[in-house]
Coordinates of C-alpha atoms in Angstrom, one line a residue:
Chain S
M1 CA 109.5 62.6 91.2
K2 CA 107.6 64.1 88.2
N3 CA 110.2 66.1 86.9
K4 CA 110.0 65.6 83.3
I5 CA 111.8 68.2 80.7
K6 CA 110.2 68.1 77.0
I7 CA 112.8 68.8 74.8
H8 CA 112.3 71.3 72.2
D9 CA 114.0 72.5 69.1
V10 CA 116.5 75.1 69.9
N11 CA 114.7 77.8 69.1
P12 CA 111.3 76.9 69.4
L13 CA 109.8 80.3 69.0
R14 CA 108.5 79.7 65.8
R15 CA 106.6 76.6 66.4
D16 CA 105.5 77.5 69.6
R17 CA 104.7 81.0 68.2
R18 CA 102.6 79.8 65.6
Q19 CA 100.4 77.7 68.4
F20 CA 100.0 80.6 70.4
L21 CA 98.9 83.1 68.4
K22 CA 96.2 80.6 66.7
L23 CA 94.8 80.2 70.4
S24 CA 95.3 83.8 71.7
G25 CA 94.0 85.1 68.7
M26 CA 90.3 84.1 70.0
A27 CA 90.8 85.4 73.4
L28 CA 91.8 88.8 72.6
V29 CA 88.3 91.2 73.1
G30 CA 86.8 93.4 75.4
T31 CA 90.2 94.9 76.4
S32 CA 91.8 98.2 76.4
L33 CA 94.0 96.6 73.7
V34 CA 92.7 96.9 70.3
F35 CA 93.0 93.5 68.7
M36 CA 92.9 93.6 65.1
T37 CA 92.8 90.3 63.3
G38 CA 95.4 90.0 60.5
C39 CA 98.0 87.7 62.3
S40 CA 97.3 84.6 60.8
N41 CA 99.9 85.3 57.9
D42 CA 102.4 86.4 59.6
D43 CA 104.4 83.6 60.6
D44 CA 105.6 83.1 57.3
A45 CA 106.1 86.4 56.2
P46 CA 109.8 86.5 54.8
S47 CA 112.3 88.0 57.5
P48 CA 114.4 89.7 57.8
P49 CA 113.6 93.1 56.6
E50 CA 116.4 94.7 54.6
E51 CA 117.1 97.7 56.8
I52 CA 118.0 97.5 60.4
F53 CA 115.0 97.1 62.5
D54 CA 114.7 100.1 65.2
L55 CA 112.7 99.3 68.3
G56 CA 110.6 102.4 67.6
T57 CA 109.4 105.2 69.9
G58 CA 107.1 105.8 73.0
D59 CA 105.9 102.7 74.7
L60 CA 106.1 100.7 71.5
G61 CA 109.8 101.0 71.5
V62 CA 109.7 99.7 75.0
L63 CA 107.7 96.7 74.7
N64 CA 110.3 95.7 72.0
Y65 CA 113.0 96.4 74.0
A66 CA 111.5 94.0 76.7
Y67 CA 110.5 91.7 74.2
A68 CA 114.3 91.6 73.1
L69 CA 115.6 90.8 76.3
E70 CA 112.9 88.0 76.9
Q71 CA 113.9 86.6 73.6
L72 CA 117.3 86.4 74.8
E73 CA 116.6 84.7 78.5
A74 CA 114.2 82.6 76.8
D75 CA 116.9 81.3 74.4
F76 CA 119.5 81.0 76.9
Y77 CA 117.4 78.4 78.9
T78 CA 116.1 76.6 76.0
R79 CA 119.5 75.7 75.4
V80 CA 120.4 75.0 79.0
V81 CA 117.4 72.6 79.7
N82 CA 118.4 71.0 76.4
H83 CA 121.9 70.4 76.7
S84 CA 122.8 66.7 76.9
N85 CA 124.5 66.7 79.7
F86 CA 121.7 69.0 81.8
R87 CA 120.6 66.4 84.3
S88 CA 124.3 65.3 84.8
T89 CA 125.5 68.9 85.2
F90 CA 122.8 69.8 87.7
S91 CA 121.5 68.6 91.1
Q92 CA 117.6 67.6 90.9
N93 CA 116.8 71.2 92.8
E94 CA 118.9 73.0 90.4
Q95 CA 117.4 71.4 87.3
Q96 CA 113.9 72.4 88.5
V97 CA 114.8 75.7 89.2
L98 CA 116.3 76.2 85.7
T99 CA 113.3 74.4 84.3
D100 CA 111.0 76.7 85.8
L101 CA 113.1 80.0 84.5
Y102 CA 113.0 78.0 81.2
Y103 CA 109.2 78.2 81.2
H104 CA 108.8 81.6 82.4
E105 CA 110.8 83.4 80.0
V106 CA 109.5 81.7 76.7
I107 CA 105.9 82.6 79.0
H108 CA 107.1 86.1 78.9
R109 CA 108.6 85.9 75.3
D110 CA 106.0 84.4 73.7
F111 CA 103.4 86.8 75.7
F112 CA 105.3 89.9 74.2
N113 CA 105.0 88.8 71.0
T114 CA 101.5 88.4 70.8
A115 CA 100.9 91.6 73.0
I116 CA 103.0 93.9 70.7
G117 CA 101.3 92.1 68.0
V118 CA 98.3 93.5 69.3
A119 CA 99.7 97.1 70.5
V120 CA 100.6 98.2 66.8
S121 CA 97.2 96.8 65.6
G122 CA 98.7 93.7 63.8
D123 CA 100.9 95.7 61.6
L124 CA 103.9 93.6 62.4
T125 CA 106.3 95.1 60.7
K126 CA 106.6 97.3 64.1
R127 CA 107.2 94.4 66.0
L128 CA 110.8 93.3 66.6
P129 CA 111.7 90.0 64.9
V130 CA 112.4 86.9 65.8
L131 CA 116.3 87.8 66.6
E132 CA 119.3 85.1 66.5
F133 CA 121.9 84.6 69.3
D134 CA 125.6 83.7 69.6
Y135 CA 127.0 82.8 72.8
G136 CA 130.8 82.1 71.4
N137 CA 132.5 79.2 73.1
L138 CA 130.3 79.1 76.3
D139 CA 130.0 76.1 77.6
F140 CA 126.3 75.1 78.2
G141 CA 127.2 71.6 79.9
N142 CA 129.4 73.7 82.2
R143 CA 127.2 74.2 85.8
E144 CA 129.4 77.2 86.9
I145 CA 129.7 79.3 83.8
V146 CA 125.9 78.6 83.0
L147 CA 125.0 79.9 86.6
A148 CA 127.1 82.6 86.5
T149 CA 125.5 83.8 82.7
S150 CA 122.1 83.2 84.3
K151 CA 123.0 85.5 87.3
T152 CA 124.0 88.0 85.1
L153 CA 120.6 87.8 82.7
E154 CA 118.5 88.0 85.5
D155 CA 120.5 90.7 87.4
T156 CA 120.4 92.4 83.9
G157 CA 116.7 91.8 83.4
I158 CA 115.8 93.8 86.7
A159 CA 118.0 96.6 85.9
A160 CA 116.2 96.8 82.3
Y161 CA 112.8 96.9 83.6
N162 CA 113.7 99.1 86.5
G163 CA 115.2 101.7 84.3
A164 CA 112.8 101.5 81.3
G165 CA 109.7 101.7 83.8
K166 CA 109.8 105.9 83.2
L167 CA 109.9 105.8 79.9
L168 CA 106.2 104.3 79.5
T169 CA 103.2 106.4 79.4
N170 CA 100.2 103.4 79.5
P171 CA 99.8 102.3 82.9
D172 CA 98.6 99.0 81.8
Y173 CA 101.9 98.3 80.0
L174 CA 103.5 99.8 83.3
L175 CA 101.3 97.3 85.3
I176 CA 102.7 94.5 83.0
A177 CA 106.5 95.2 83.2
G178 CA 105.8 95.5 87.0
K179 CA 104.3 92.1 87.1
I180 CA 107.6 90.5 85.1
V181 CA 110.4 92.4 86.9
S182 CA 109.5 91.1 90.1
V183 CA 109.5 87.6 88.5
E184 CA 113.1 88.4 87.3
A185 CA 114.3 89.2 90.7
R186 CA 112.6 86.3 92.2
H187 CA 114.9 84.7 89.4
A188 CA 117.9 86.8 90.6
S189 CA 117.6 85.4 94.1
A190 CA 117.5 81.9 93.5
I191 CA 120.1 81.4 90.8
R192 CA 122.5 83.8 93.6
N193 CA 121.3 81.9 96.1
I194 CA 122.5 78.6 94.1
I195 CA 125.7 79.9 93.6
A196 CA 126.3 80.5 97.3
T197 CA 125.3 77.6 98.6
G198 CA 127.8 75.8 96.3
S199 CA 130.3 78.1 97.3
I200 CA 131.2 79.4 93.7
D201 CA 132.2 83.0 92.8
G202 CA 132.8 83.5 96.5
A203 CA 129.5 84.7 97.3
D204 CA 127.7 84.5 100.7
S205 CA 124.7 83.7 102.2
K206 CA 123.6 87.3 101.6
S207 CA 124.2 87.4 97.7
F208 CA 120.5 86.4 96.9
A209 CA 120.2 90.6 97.5
G210 CA 123.7 91.5 97.6
D211 CA 125.5 94.6 97.6
D212 CA 126.5 94.5 94.3
I213 CA 122.6 94.8 93.0
V214 CA 120.9 96.5 95.9
D215 CA 122.7 99.9 97.4
P216 CA 123.6 99.0 101.2
V217 CA 123.1 102.6 101.5
T218 CA 119.7 103.4 100.1
G219 CA 118.1 99.7 99.7
L220 CA 117.5 100.5 96.3
G221 CA 118.0 97.9 93.4
Q222 CA 119.6 98.6 90.0
A223 CA 117.9 101.0 87.2
L224 CA 120.1 101.4 84.0
S225 CA 119.3 102.7 81.1
P226 CA 118.6 100.8 77.5
S227 CA 122.3 101.7 76.3
E228 CA 123.7 100.6 79.2
I229 CA 121.7 97.2 79.0
V230 CA 122.2 96.7 75.4
A231 CA 126.2 97.6 75.9
A232 CA 125.8 94.5 78.4
A233 CA 123.4 92.1 77.1
G234 CA 123.7 92.8 73.3
G235 CA 126.9 91.0 72.8
F236 CA 125.0 88.0 72.7
I237 CA 122.6 89.2 70.0
T238 CA 123.7 88.7 66.5
T239 CA 120.4 90.2 64.8
P240 CA 121.4 93.9 64.3
F241 CA 118.6 96.6 65.8
T242 CA 118.6 100.0 66.7
Y243 CA 116.9 102.3 69.4
K244 CA 117.3 105.7 67.9
E245 CA 114.9 107.2 70.4
Q246 CA 117.0 106.0 73.5
G247 CA 120.4 106.8 71.5
I248 CA 121.4 103.2 70.6
G249 CA 122.6 102.5 67.1
Chain J
M1 CA 131.4 89.2 72.3
N2 CA 132.8 86.9 74.8
I3 CA 130.9 86.4 78.2
I4 CA 133.8 87.3 80.4
K5 CA 133.9 90.7 78.4
I6 CA 130.2 91.3 79.2
M7 CA 130.8 90.5 82.7
D8 CA 133.4 92.6 83.4
Y9 CA 131.3 95.5 81.8
L10 CA 128.7 94.6 84.2
S11 CA 130.8 94.3 87.1
D12 CA 132.2 98.0 86.0
S13 CA 128.9 99.7 86.2
E14 CA 127.8 97.5 89.5
L15 CA 131.0 99.1 90.8
M16 CA 130.4 102.7 89.6
N17 CA 126.7 102.2 91.2
T18 CA 126.8 100.8 94.3
K19 CA 130.6 100.0 95.4
S20 CA 131.1 103.9 96.2
S21 CA 133.1 104.5 99.6
R22 CA 131.9 105.7 102.7
R23 CA 131.9 109.3 101.9
D24 CA 130.8 108.8 98.3
S25 CA 127.8 107.1 99.8
F26 CA 126.6 110.1 101.7
G27 CA 127.2 112.3 98.7
H28 CA 124.8 109.8 96.9
I29 CA 122.5 109.6 99.4
K30 CA 122.7 113.7 99.8
T31 CA 122.1 113.9 96.2
L32 CA 119.4 111.4 96.0
G33 CA 117.8 113.2 99.0
K34 CA 118.0 116.5 97.1
N35 CA 116.4 114.6 94.1
V36 CA 113.7 112.9 95.9
A37 CA 113.0 116.3 97.6
M38 CA 112.8 118.3 94.6
A39 CA 110.5 115.7 92.9
S40 CA 108.3 115.9 96.2
I41 CA 107.5 119.3 96.1
P42 CA 105.8 120.0 92.5
F43 CA 103.9 117.0 92.6
G44 CA 100.8 118.9 90.6
L45 CA 103.5 120.5 88.6
A46 CA 105.1 117.0 87.3
A47 CA 102.1 116.2 85.7
T48 CA 101.9 118.8 83.4
S49 CA 105.6 119.9 82.9
T50 CA 108.0 116.9 82.7
K51 CA 105.9 114.3 81.3
T52 CA 103.0 116.3 78.9
R53 CA 102.9 113.6 76.4
A54 CA 101.6 111.4 78.9
T55 CA 99.1 113.6 80.8
T56 CA 96.3 112.6 78.6
L57 CA 96.7 109.1 78.7
S58 CA 97.2 108.3 82.0
M59 CA 94.8 110.9 83.7
A60 CA 91.9 108.7 83.8
S61 CA 94.0 106.0 85.3
S62 CA 96.0 108.5 87.6
M63 CA 92.3 109.8 89.1
M64 CA 91.5 106.4 90.2
M65 CA 95.0 105.8 92.3
A66 CA 96.1 108.1 95.3
D67 CA 98.4 110.7 94.8
P68 CA 102.0 110.3 95.2
L69 CA 102.2 111.6 98.8
D70 CA 99.6 109.4 99.8
I71 CA 101.5 106.3 97.8
L72 CA 104.7 107.4 99.8
N73 CA 103.0 107.4 103.0
F74 CA 101.5 104.2 102.3
A75 CA 105.0 102.7 101.5
L76 CA 106.5 104.1 104.3
T77 CA 103.8 102.3 106.7
L78 CA 104.5 99.1 105.1
E79 CA 108.5 99.5 105.3
Y80 CA 108.2 100.8 109.2
L81 CA 106.4 97.5 109.5
E82 CA 109.0 95.4 108.1
R83 CA 112.2 97.5 109.7
N84 CA 110.3 96.7 112.9
F85 CA 109.5 93.0 112.6
Y86 CA 113.1 92.2 111.4
Q87 CA 114.6 94.3 114.0
M88 CA 112.7 92.4 116.6
G89 CA 113.8 89.0 115.5
L90 CA 117.1 89.8 115.3
D91 CA 116.9 91.2 118.6
T92 CA 115.4 88.3 120.2
N93 CA 118.1 85.4 121.6
G94 CA 117.4 82.1 120.2
L95 CA 114.9 82.8 117.6
I96 CA 116.8 83.0 114.3
P97 CA 119.3 80.0 114.1
A98 CA 123.1 81.3 113.3
E99 CA 123.2 80.5 109.8
D100 CA 120.2 82.1 108.9
R101 CA 121.4 85.3 110.5
P102 CA 122.9 86.7 107.7
T103 CA 120.1 86.5 105.7
F104 CA 117.7 88.4 108.0
A105 CA 120.6 91.0 108.9
Q106 CA 120.9 91.3 105.2
I107 CA 117.0 91.9 104.6
S108 CA 116.7 94.1 107.7
K109 CA 119.3 96.4 106.4
H110 CA 117.4 97.1 103.1
E111 CA 114.3 97.5 104.9
T112 CA 115.8 100.1 107.6
S113 CA 116.9 102.0 104.5
H114 CA 113.8 101.9 102.6
V115 CA 112.3 103.5 105.7
E116 CA 115.1 106.6 105.8
F117 CA 114.6 106.9 102.3
L118 CA 111.1 107.7 102.1
L119 CA 111.5 109.6 105.3
S120 CA 113.9 111.7 103.6
A121 CA 111.6 111.9 100.5
L122 CA 108.6 112.9 102.5
G123 CA 110.0 115.0 105.1
D124 CA 107.5 117.0 107.2
D125 CA 104.9 115.0 105.2
A126 CA 105.9 111.9 106.8
V127 CA 103.1 109.8 109.0
S128 CA 104.7 108.9 112.1
E129 CA 105.1 105.3 113.0
P130 CA 102.2 103.1 114.3
T131 CA 102.8 100.7 117.0
F132 CA 103.1 96.7 115.8
D133 CA 101.8 93.8 117.3
F134 CA 103.3 91.1 115.4
T135 CA 101.2 88.7 117.7
G136 CA 98.4 89.6 115.3
G137 CA 96.0 90.7 118.4
S138 CA 93.6 87.9 119.1
L139 CA 95.4 85.5 116.3
N140 CA 97.5 85.3 119.4
L141 CA 100.8 84.2 116.9
D142 CA 104.2 82.7 118.7
T143 CA 105.9 85.1 116.1
F144 CA 109.0 85.4 118.1
S145 CA 109.4 82.2 120.0
N146 CA 108.5 80.0 117.1
Y147 CA 111.2 80.4 113.8
Q148 CA 108.6 78.8 111.5
T149 CA 106.1 81.2 112.6
F150 CA 108.8 84.1 111.9
L151 CA 109.6 82.6 108.3
A152 CA 105.7 82.5 107.5
L153 CA 105.3 86.1 108.6
S154 CA 108.4 87.5 106.5
Q155 CA 107.2 85.9 103.5
G156 CA 103.8 87.3 103.9
F157 CA 105.3 90.6 104.5
E158 CA 107.7 90.4 101.7
D159 CA 105.2 89.2 99.0
T160 CA 102.8 92.0 100.1
G161 CA 105.4 94.2 99.7
V162 CA 106.1 93.3 96.0
R163 CA 102.3 93.3 95.6
A164 CA 101.9 96.8 97.5
Y165 CA 104.7 99.0 95.3
K166 CA 103.3 97.1 92.0
G167 CA 100.0 97.7 92.7
Q168 CA 100.9 101.9 93.1
A169 CA 103.5 101.7 90.0
G170 CA 100.7 103.5 87.9
G171 CA 99.9 106.4 90.5
L172 CA 103.4 107.3 90.2
I173 CA 103.6 107.5 86.2
D174 CA 103.9 111.0 85.6
N175 CA 106.7 111.5 88.1
A176 CA 109.6 109.4 86.2
D177 CA 111.9 109.9 89.7
L178 CA 109.7 108.6 92.3
L179 CA 108.4 105.9 89.8
T180 CA 112.1 104.9 89.4
Y181 CA 112.5 104.6 93.0
A182 CA 109.5 102.8 93.8
L183 CA 110.8 100.2 91.1
Q184 CA 113.9 100.1 92.7
I185 CA 112.6 99.1 96.1
H186 CA 110.3 96.8 94.8
S187 CA 112.4 94.5 93.1
V188 CA 114.1 94.2 96.0
E189 CA 111.4 92.8 98.6
A190 CA 110.8 90.5 95.7
L191 CA 114.6 89.6 95.9
H192 CA 113.8 88.9 99.4
A193 CA 110.3 87.1 99.0
S194 CA 111.9 84.4 96.6
Q195 CA 114.8 83.6 99.2
V196 CA 112.2 83.3 102.5
R197 CA 110.0 81.6 100.3
R198 CA 112.9 78.9 99.7
M199 CA 113.8 78.9 103.1
R200 CA 110.4 77.6 103.6
G201 CA 110.8 75.1 101.3
E202 CA 109.0 76.7 98.8
K203 CA 109.6 77.6 95.4
G204 CA 110.8 81.6 95.0
W205 CA 107.6 82.2 92.6
I206 CA 104.2 81.9 93.6
T207 CA 102.1 79.0 92.0
K208 CA 98.5 80.0 91.6
S209 CA 96.9 81.1 94.8
E210 CA 98.9 78.3 96.8
N211 CA 98.8 79.5 100.3
T212 CA 100.9 78.1 103.2
L213 CA 100.6 80.9 105.8
P214 CA 98.5 80.9 108.4
G215 CA 94.8 80.8 107.2
A216 CA 93.9 84.3 108.3
F217 CA 96.5 85.5 105.4
S218 CA 94.8 84.1 102.3
A219 CA 94.5 87.8 101.4
I220 CA 98.2 87.9 100.9
Y221 CA 97.9 86.0 97.6
G222 CA 94.1 87.0 96.8
G223 CA 92.8 90.0 96.0
A224 CA 90.7 91.6 93.0
T225 CA 93.5 89.9 90.9
P226 CA 94.5 87.1 92.6
E227 CA 98.0 85.4 91.9
S228 CA 95.9 82.5 90.2
N229 CA 95.4 85.2 87.6
T230 CA 96.1 84.0 83.8
V231 CA 94.8 87.1 82.2
Q232 CA 97.8 89.0 80.7
G233 CA 97.0 92.4 78.9
G234 CA 93.5 91.0 77.6
V235 CA 95.1 87.2 76.7
D236 CA 93.8 84.6 78.8
L237 CA 97.2 82.6 78.7
S238 CA 96.0 79.1 80.4
G239 CA 95.8 76.4 78.0
L240 CA 98.4 78.0 76.0
F241 CA 101.5 76.2 77.6
N242 CA 100.6 72.9 78.4
D243 CA 104.0 71.1 77.8
L244 CA 105.9 74.5 78.9
G245 CA 104.7 74.0 82.9
G246 CA 100.9 74.4 82.1
N247 CA 98.8 77.2 84.2
N248 CA 101.2 76.7 87.5
A249 CA 104.1 78.3 85.1
V250 CA 101.8 80.8 83.6
T251 CA 100.7 81.8 87.3
E252 CA 104.4 82.1 88.3
S253 CA 105.6 84.0 85.2
F254 CA 103.4 87.2 86.4
D255 CA 102.8 89.0 89.9
E256 CA 100.3 90.5 90.8
P257 CA 99.1 93.6 92.1
L258 CA 97.2 94.3 95.5
T259 CA 95.0 97.4 95.9
M260 CA 95.8 99.8 98.7
D261 CA 92.8 98.7 100.6
E262 CA 93.7 95.0 100.6
V263 CA 97.2 95.5 101.6
N264 CA 95.9 97.8 104.5
A265 CA 93.4 95.5 105.6
I266 CA 96.6 92.9 105.7
A267 CA 98.8 95.4 107.6
S268 CA 96.0 96.5 109.8
I269 CA 95.9 93.2 111.5
F270 CA 99.8 93.7 113.0
I271 CA 99.1 97.5 113.5
V272 CA 97.4 98.5 117.5
P273 CA 94.7 100.6 116.5

């Protein structure tokens, strides 16, 4: 079985991002997005700025908001798959799922990093900086805790994208958000099923789309506002930021 | 902040959102129905009043999209199809193994709710229900006598549903309420799709356009923007993540839309003309 997991730095963003930007700079042509060069020297810009970063207004604010959530998810799974007990803690199937989630979330994160750089025409002071995270005493070697946290993050991601879609005005961005939110839902379903089949948490065979995330009367999934999401997921994020347009901070 | 507190917060908000009493639930759907009804009347007005800031930007794109009424009826037709499919599956003795029945009962419950929700939104404008033939006419599929065929079609319908709603979101961009409802249904179809795919021994996410369904259904993962697409927002992501799952992971990370015509072509296989 080929199931190799590359060991990355705990926070591989800077290295990956440098490579990503270098490569993708070549590809950013002929789109509805206007690409401006000038990102080549951004990596080494001194961070963080003195004042607290605000996510911004309009579509940019939503993109930065999504970028914050993807940074959190990517960081979480990076820690999960790099934990020294990863292989002994999770079954082979679970390792495959968590590794895929790690790949997907890092790709989402790096995609937003570049896409926002394009959307702000290279003015990277408007792009959310690299965030730092603190998980307190969360035990990344504990199967139940990792899965429960993963479930929370994926459920939160779905509700966040569903709630933020209406804040977008550019249909291209709405489509991209749509492409990502359904993948988050696919993740949530898989993690919830792993928990259910492992008989953790009292979950049952319906929990892949349980009544706790799909209203049993209307059949609608959750949609939450940015202020509700930041209140929930923000506890992990130690880098302060505000989202004044959405009443956060 | 510790994880327990975060979980507490989420379960509280879940409680507020969904764990209402039966009585509250009826109140909820009534409110919802009212909101939708209000939203559905001034389609034309919505574009000029609620989101003036968006009008200019989205106009060009919206002109190429169907109008909200057509989109809701398009969605209703798909939901009719799914509702019928699962109801017939659950009603067929011996088809679905006992251990899988709760899964399909849950999916069926949602599809029925989606039909009712769209009917209440559309009122007199709702299209009537077509007659379905899940053998696919000349394809002569053994849909209700072979569980594997039933599972394959379920996967196809759910993945098509995800792609169909995604393709129409842009047409609802000027109507915040309708857009949000559509997104809320869209994500539920994806929860279903992931589950059914895994029941078939596949990954919950779509790798390239790999297709293990009957050959006639390759369109489910194809289309003008096939699931093998690696260009997102003008950025070609292929080859950029070679030590992070490569292009397989890139295509898995983004689901792609189907156009209305593409979806109708797939659905029409199962609709008696």
